[in-house]
mmCIF file of C-alpha atoms in Angstrom:
data_model
loop_
_atom_site.group_PDB
_atom_site.id
_atom_site.type_symbol
_atom_site.label_atom_id
_atom_site.label_comp_id
_atom_site.label_asym_id
_atom_site.label_seq_id
_atom_site.Cartn_x
_atom_site.Cartn_y
_atom_site.Cartn_z
ATOM 1 C CA LYS A 1 7.316 -31.589 3.670
ATOM 2 C CA ALA A 2 7.642 -30.675 0.017
ATOM 3 C CA GLY A 3 9.906 -27.790 -0.867
ATOM 4 C CA VAL A 4 9.427 -24.953 -3.291
ATOM 5 C CA THR A 5 8.782 -26.177 -6.810
ATOM 6 C CA GLN A 6 9.358 -24.297 -10.024
ATOM 7 C CA THR A 7 8.289 -25.106 -13.551
ATOM 8 C CA PRO A 8 9.619 -25.410 -16.102
ATOM 9 C CA ARG A 9 13.187 -26.109 -15.073
ATOM 10 C CA TYR A 10 14.640 -25.122 -18.438
ATOM 11 C CA LEU A 11 13.398 -22.855 -21.202
ATOM 12 C CA ILE A 12 14.784 -21.677 -24.483
ATOM 13 C CA LYS A 13 13.180 -18.685 -26.119
ATOM 14 C CA THR A 14 14.056 -16.213 -28.831
ATOM 15 C CA ARG A 15 14.286 -12.462 -28.598
ATOM 16 C CA GLY A 16 10.956 -10.706 -28.632
ATOM 17 C CA GLN A 17 9.000 -13.620 -27.248
ATOM 18 C CA GLN A 18 7.411 -13.687 -23.854
ATOM 19 C CA VAL A 19 7.692 -16.287 -21.118
ATOM 20 C CA THR A 20 5.786 -17.307 -17.991
ATOM 21 C CA LEU A 21 7.457 -19.072 -15.089
ATOM 22 C CA SER A 22 5.607 -20.756 -12.264
ATOM 23 C CA CYS A 23 6.367 -21.218 -8.589
ATOM 24 C CA SER A 24 4.565 -23.266 -5.941
ATOM 25 C CA PRO A 25 5.589 -22.325 -2.403
ATOM 26 C CA ILE A 26 6.012 -24.600 0.576
ATOM 27 C CA SER A 27 2.636 -25.516 2.034
ATOM 28 C CA GLY A 28 1.588 -22.849 4.533
ATOM 29 C CA HIS A 29 3.902 -20.215 3.091
ATOM 30 C CA ARG A 30 2.065 -17.178 1.817
ATOM 31 C CA SER A 31 4.912 -15.006 0.629
ATOM 32 C CA VAL A 32 6.688 -15.593 -2.661
ATOM 33 C CA SER A 33 9.726 -13.661 -3.855
ATOM 34 C CA TRP A 34 11.474 -13.838 -7.186
ATOM 35 C CA TYR A 35 15.175 -13.344 -7.908
ATOM 36 C CA GLN A 36 17.264 -13.243 -11.038
ATOM 37 C CA GLN A 37 20.752 -14.727 -10.993
ATOM 38 C CA THR A 38 23.298 -13.940 -13.705
ATOM 39 C CA PRO A 39 27.083 -14.288 -13.757
ATOM 40 C CA GLY A 40 27.517 -10.556 -14.223
ATOM 41 C CA GLN A 41 24.959 -9.065 -11.849
ATOM 42 C CA GLY A 42 24.708 -11.865 -9.320
ATOM 43 C CA LEU A 43 21.477 -12.366 -7.422
ATOM 44 C CA GLN A 44 18.988 -9.543 -7.750
ATOM 45 C CA PHE A 45 15.566 -9.146 -6.196
ATOM 46 C CA LEU A 46 12.697 -8.902 -8.665
ATOM 47 C CA PHE A 47 9.527 -8.689 -6.576
ATOM 48 C CA GLU A 48 7.612 -10.140 -3.680
ATOM 49 C CA TYR A 49 3.991 -11.168 -3.416
ATOM 50 C CA PHE A 50 1.965 -11.737 -0.290
ATOM 51 C CA SER A 51 -1.764 -12.426 -0.156
ATOM 52 C CA GLU A 52 -2.032 -11.867 -3.900
ATOM 53 C CA THR A 53 -0.550 -8.362 -3.634
ATOM 54 C CA GLN A 54 2.815 -7.165 -4.797
ATOM 55 C CA ARG A 55 4.558 -5.768 -1.739
ATOM 56 C CA ASN A 56 7.686 -4.442 -3.339
ATOM 57 C CA LYS A 57 9.663 -4.554 -6.514
ATOM 58 C CA GLY A 58 13.324 -4.428 -7.409
ATOM 59 C CA ASN A 59 14.933 -2.293 -10.036
ATOM 60 C CA PHE A 60 13.744 -4.079 -13.169
ATOM 61 C CA PRO A 61 11.878 -2.752 -16.203
ATOM 62 C CA GLY A 62 8.146 -3.092 -16.599
ATOM 63 C CA ARG A 63 8.647 -6.063 -18.922
ATOM 64 C CA PHE A 64 9.006 -8.093 -15.749
ATOM 65 C CA SER A 65 5.722 -8.691 -14.000
ATOM 66 C CA GLY A 66 4.177 -11.218 -11.718
ATOM 67 C CA ARG A 67 1.096 -12.281 -9.881
ATOM 68 C CA GLN A 68 0.028 -14.504 -7.053
ATOM 69 C CA PHE A 69 -3.031 -16.662 -6.834
ATOM 70 C CA SER A 70 -5.285 -17.371 -3.882
ATOM 71 C CA ASN A 71 -3.481 -20.675 -3.228
ATOM 72 C CA SER A 72 -0.201 -18.687 -2.928
ATOM 73 C CA ARG A 73 1.201 -20.052 -6.176
ATOM 74 C CA SER A 74 2.953 -17.373 -8.173
ATOM 75 C CA GLU A 75 3.852 -16.711 -11.757
ATOM 76 C CA MET A 76 6.260 -14.269 -13.263
ATOM 77 C CA ASN A 77 6.109 -13.061 -16.811
ATOM 78 C CA VAL A 78 8.770 -11.490 -18.972
ATOM 79 C CA SER A 79 7.614 -9.870 -22.168
ATOM 80 C CA THR A 80 9.636 -8.872 -25.216
ATOM 81 C CA LEU A 81 12.577 -10.994 -24.192
ATOM 82 C CA GLU A 82 16.099 -9.655 -24.601
ATOM 83 C CA LEU A 83 19.361 -11.561 -24.709
ATOM 84 C CA GLY A 84 20.249 -10.111 -21.320
ATOM 85 C CA ASP A 85 17.249 -11.802 -19.748
ATOM 86 C CA SER A 86 19.055 -15.121 -19.951
ATOM 87 C CA ALA A 87 19.434 -16.124 -16.335
ATOM 88 C CA LEU A 88 18.496 -18.488 -13.562
ATOM 89 C CA TYR A 89 15.220 -17.321 -12.063
ATOM 90 C CA LEU A 90 14.791 -18.337 -8.469
ATOM 91 C CA CYS A 91 11.614 -18.325 -6.467
ATOM 92 C CA ALA A 92 11.660 -18.257 -2.675
ATOM 93 C CA SER A 93 8.836 -18.698 -0.213
ATOM 94 C CA SER A 94 8.351 -17.719 3.408
ATOM 95 C CA ARG A 95 5.529 -17.938 5.926
ATOM 96 C CA THR A 96 5.249 -14.197 6.276
ATOM 97 C CA PRO A 97 6.588 -11.311 4.199
ATOM 98 C CA GLN A 98 10.249 -10.411 4.131
ATOM 99 C CA PRO A 99 12.427 -10.298 6.077
ATOM 100 C CA ASP A 100 11.162 -13.689 7.227
ATOM 101 C CA GLU A 101 13.506 -16.543 6.319
ATOM 102 C CA GLN A 102 13.124 -17.582 2.711
ATOM 103 C CA PHE A 103 13.462 -21.029 1.193
ATOM 104 C CA PHE A 104 14.511 -21.254 -2.409
ATOM 105 C CA GLY A 105 13.257 -23.438 -5.222
ATOM 106 C CA PRO A 106 15.480 -25.169 -7.792
ATOM 107 C CA GLY A 107 15.126 -22.336 -10.295
ATOM 108 C CA THR A 108 14.193 -22.012 -13.939
ATOM 109 C CA ARG A 109 17.080 -21.663 -16.354
ATOM 110 C CA LEU A 110 15.989 -19.310 -19.157
ATOM 111 C CA THR A 111 18.073 -19.000 -22.294
ATOM 112 C CA VAL A 112 17.197 -16.289 -24.795
ATOM 113 C CA LEU A 113 18.618 -16.749 -28.287
ATOM 114 C CA GLU B 1 20.823 1.826 -0.994
ATOM 115 C CA LEU B 2 21.970 -1.278 0.809
ATOM 116 C CA LYS B 3 25.272 -2.664 -0.465
ATOM 117 C CA VAL B 4 26.720 -6.008 0.531
ATOM 118 C CA GLU B 5 30.363 -6.818 -0.012
ATOM 119 C CA GLN B 6 31.815 -10.267 0.370
ATOM 120 C CA ASN B 7 35.437 -11.196 0.399
ATOM 121 C CA PRO B 8 37.235 -13.036 -0.809
ATOM 122 C CA LEU B 9 35.290 -13.760 -3.992
ATOM 123 C CA PHE B 10 37.406 -16.778 -4.740
ATOM 124 C CA LEU B 11 39.153 -19.056 -2.297
ATOM 125 C CA SER B 12 41.148 -22.171 -2.924
ATOM 126 C CA MET B 13 42.251 -23.991 0.179
ATOM 127 C CA GLN B 14 43.497 -27.356 1.302
ATOM 128 C CA GLU B 15 41.608 -29.869 3.313
ATOM 129 C CA GLY B 16 42.199 -29.560 7.018
ATOM 130 C CA LYS B 17 42.803 -25.804 6.953
ATOM 131 C CA ASN B 18 40.733 -23.050 8.551
ATOM 132 C CA TYR B 19 39.479 -19.960 6.827
ATOM 133 C CA THR B 20 37.007 -17.102 7.173
ATOM 134 C CA ILE B 21 34.700 -15.440 4.665
ATOM 135 C CA TYR B 22 33.696 -11.853 5.397
ATOM 136 C CA CYS B 23 30.467 -10.060 4.641
ATOM 137 C CA ASN B 24 30.216 -6.298 5.097
ATOM 138 C CA TYR B 25 27.046 -4.325 4.547
ATOM 139 C CA SER B 26 26.410 -0.641 4.262
ATOM 140 C CA THR B 27 23.246 0.244 6.185
ATOM 141 C CA THR B 28 21.405 -0.797 9.289
ATOM 142 C CA SER B 29 20.016 -4.295 9.226
ATOM 143 C CA ASP B 30 18.897 -6.788 11.813
ATOM 144 C CA ARG B 31 18.804 -9.943 9.736
ATOM 145 C CA LEU B 32 21.558 -11.646 7.846
ATOM 146 C CA TYR B 33 21.504 -14.953 6.031
ATOM 147 C CA TRP B 34 24.129 -17.323 4.737
ATOM 148 C CA TYR B 35 23.359 -19.579 1.804
ATOM 149 C CA ARG B 36 25.257 -22.279 0.001
ATOM 150 C CA GLN B 37 24.936 -22.933 -3.719
ATOM 151 C CA ASP B 38 26.350 -25.955 -5.527
ATOM 152 C CA PRO B 39 26.971 -25.675 -9.290
ATOM 153 C CA GLY B 40 23.721 -25.689 -11.215
ATOM 154 C CA LYS B 41 21.687 -25.917 -8.024
ATOM 155 C CA SER B 42 19.528 -23.606 -5.970
ATOM 156 C CA LEU B 43 20.353 -21.878 -2.714
ATOM 157 C CA GLU B 44 20.443 -23.855 0.488
ATOM 158 C CA SER B 45 19.881 -21.938 3.709
ATOM 159 C CA LEU B 46 22.753 -22.344 6.167
ATOM 160 C CA PHE B 47 22.287 -19.774 8.899
ATOM 161 C CA VAL B 48 19.910 -17.031 9.951
ATOM 162 C CA LEU B 49 21.482 -14.398 12.212
ATOM 163 C CA LEU B 50 18.991 -12.168 13.936
ATOM 164 C CA SER B 51 20.793 -10.066 16.481
ATOM 165 C CA ASN B 52 24.057 -8.449 17.380
ATOM 166 C CA GLY B 53 26.513 -11.005 18.688
ATOM 167 C CA ALA B 54 24.587 -13.938 17.248
ATOM 168 C CA VAL B 55 26.733 -16.988 16.652
ATOM 169 C CA LYS B 56 25.538 -20.183 15.033
ATOM 170 C CA GLN B 57 27.417 -23.374 14.276
ATOM 171 C CA GLU B 58 26.645 -26.360 12.114
ATOM 172 C CA GLY B 59 29.346 -28.943 11.686
ATOM 173 C CA ARG B 60 32.503 -27.299 10.399
ATOM 174 C CA LEU B 61 30.781 -23.978 9.689
ATOM 175 C CA MET B 62 30.262 -21.169 12.154
ATOM 176 C CA ALA B 63 28.635 -17.823 11.428
ATOM 177 C CA SER B 64 28.602 -14.676 13.510
ATOM 178 C CA LEU B 65 27.068 -11.230 13.276
ATOM 179 C CA ASP B 66 28.278 -7.862 14.543
ATOM 180 C CA THR B 67 25.571 -5.338 13.701
ATOM 181 C CA LYS B 68 27.579 -2.414 15.052
ATOM 182 C CA ALA B 69 30.447 -3.147 12.676
ATOM 183 C CA ARG B 70 27.965 -4.241 9.981
ATOM 184 C CA LEU B 71 29.989 -7.391 9.560
ATOM 185 C CA SER B 72 29.250 -11.080 9.442
ATOM 186 C CA THR B 73 31.778 -13.865 9.187
ATOM 187 C CA LEU B 74 31.511 -17.463 8.059
ATOM 188 C CA HIS B 75 34.318 -19.524 9.530
ATOM 189 C CA ILE B 76 35.319 -22.884 8.144
ATOM 190 C CA THR B 77 37.137 -25.244 10.464
ATOM 191 C CA ALA B 78 39.244 -28.148 9.188
ATOM 192 C CA ALA B 79 37.803 -27.900 5.701
ATOM 193 C CA VAL B 80 36.740 -30.992 3.789
ATOM 194 C CA HIS B 81 36.148 -31.394 0.059
ATOM 195 C CA ASP B 82 32.359 -31.600 0.493
ATOM 196 C CA LEU B 83 32.313 -27.969 1.573
ATOM 197 C CA SER B 84 33.356 -26.848 -1.909
ATOM 198 C CA ALA B 85 30.559 -24.561 -3.128
ATOM 199 C CA THR B 86 29.674 -20.914 -3.538
ATOM 200 C CA TYR B 87 28.645 -19.172 -0.336
ATOM 201 C CA PHE B 88 26.436 -16.115 -0.311
ATOM 202 C CA CYS B 89 25.555 -13.740 2.441
ATOM 203 C CA ALA B 90 22.299 -11.842 2.112
ATOM 204 C CA VAL B 91 21.078 -8.916 4.132
ATOM 205 C CA ALA B 92 17.503 -7.995 4.798
ATOM 206 C CA PRO B 93 16.706 -4.314 5.128
ATOM 207 C CA TYR B 94 15.978 -3.158 8.642
ATOM 208 C CA SER B 95 12.598 -4.591 9.545
ATOM 209 C CA GLY B 96 11.243 -1.214 10.480
ATOM 210 C CA GLY B 97 12.255 0.368 7.232
ATOM 211 C CA GLY B 98 10.129 -1.273 4.596
ATOM 212 C CA ALA B 99 10.947 -4.292 2.545
ATOM 213 C CA ASP B 100 13.018 -4.220 -0.607
ATOM 214 C CA GLY B 101 13.993 -7.848 -0.767
ATOM 215 C CA LEU B 102 17.220 -9.473 0.203
ATOM 216 C CA THR B 103 20.440 -7.900 -1.041
ATOM 217 C CA PHE B 104 23.057 -10.521 -1.811
ATOM 218 C CA GLY B 105 26.808 -10.379 -1.847
ATOM 219 C CA LYS B 106 28.532 -11.539 -5.006
ATOM 220 C CA GLY B 107 29.344 -14.880 -3.435
ATOM 221 C CA THR B 108 32.555 -16.609 -2.421
ATOM 222 C CA HIS B 109 33.536 -19.460 -4.709
ATOM 223 C CA LEU B 110 35.243 -21.942 -2.411
ATOM 224 C CA ILE B 111 37.330 -24.826 -3.693
ATOM 225 C CA ILE B 112 38.771 -27.258 -1.186
ATOM 226 C CA GLN B 113 41.515 -29.445 -2.512
ATOM 227 C CA PRO B 114 42.719 -32.730 -1.041
#
């Protein structure tokens, strides 16, 4: 059974640009959550989507947004990139919404110059 | 606000020794997870602990949960080099209290030396 996939795996952007990251959950999983991992702040919850609806959101500015499609695939978007947005962005999927067990993808490493 | 505290944050130990990583959390929860992360890699699920007194073991790792003390432990028995990694505990908010996503500890960076 295929795991969670994320594309792209690496990205380099400059300040002010925007970026879209993609996540395909495990087949049959309908919930997708996004996390940001940085050396300073650790792992922080961004948001969760289930059945194309955002269920909850972490403490991040409105520049961070996401969506989920009918096939459960999800995208997250960061607009007006800042240097501090450089991080590993992890997507996790679960069969049902949190707190169901989540399985993590390999992550997208975003570098903002 | 749910806070999760792990200690130690860094641990260097020798092969063959035993050690315990602690995870304390601040508010009621009924689900706790342990993950392993290798450098540059994603998170690998190790254990899911769902109830007070839960104990799970896999190889040289054993995890337990005491919901009354709001404490989970990850015990390493007779450590081997392959267990070198960063270990995270993550706490889900109480299932009856809404969902705010997992709250992670800062991780324990474990180095096991021959």
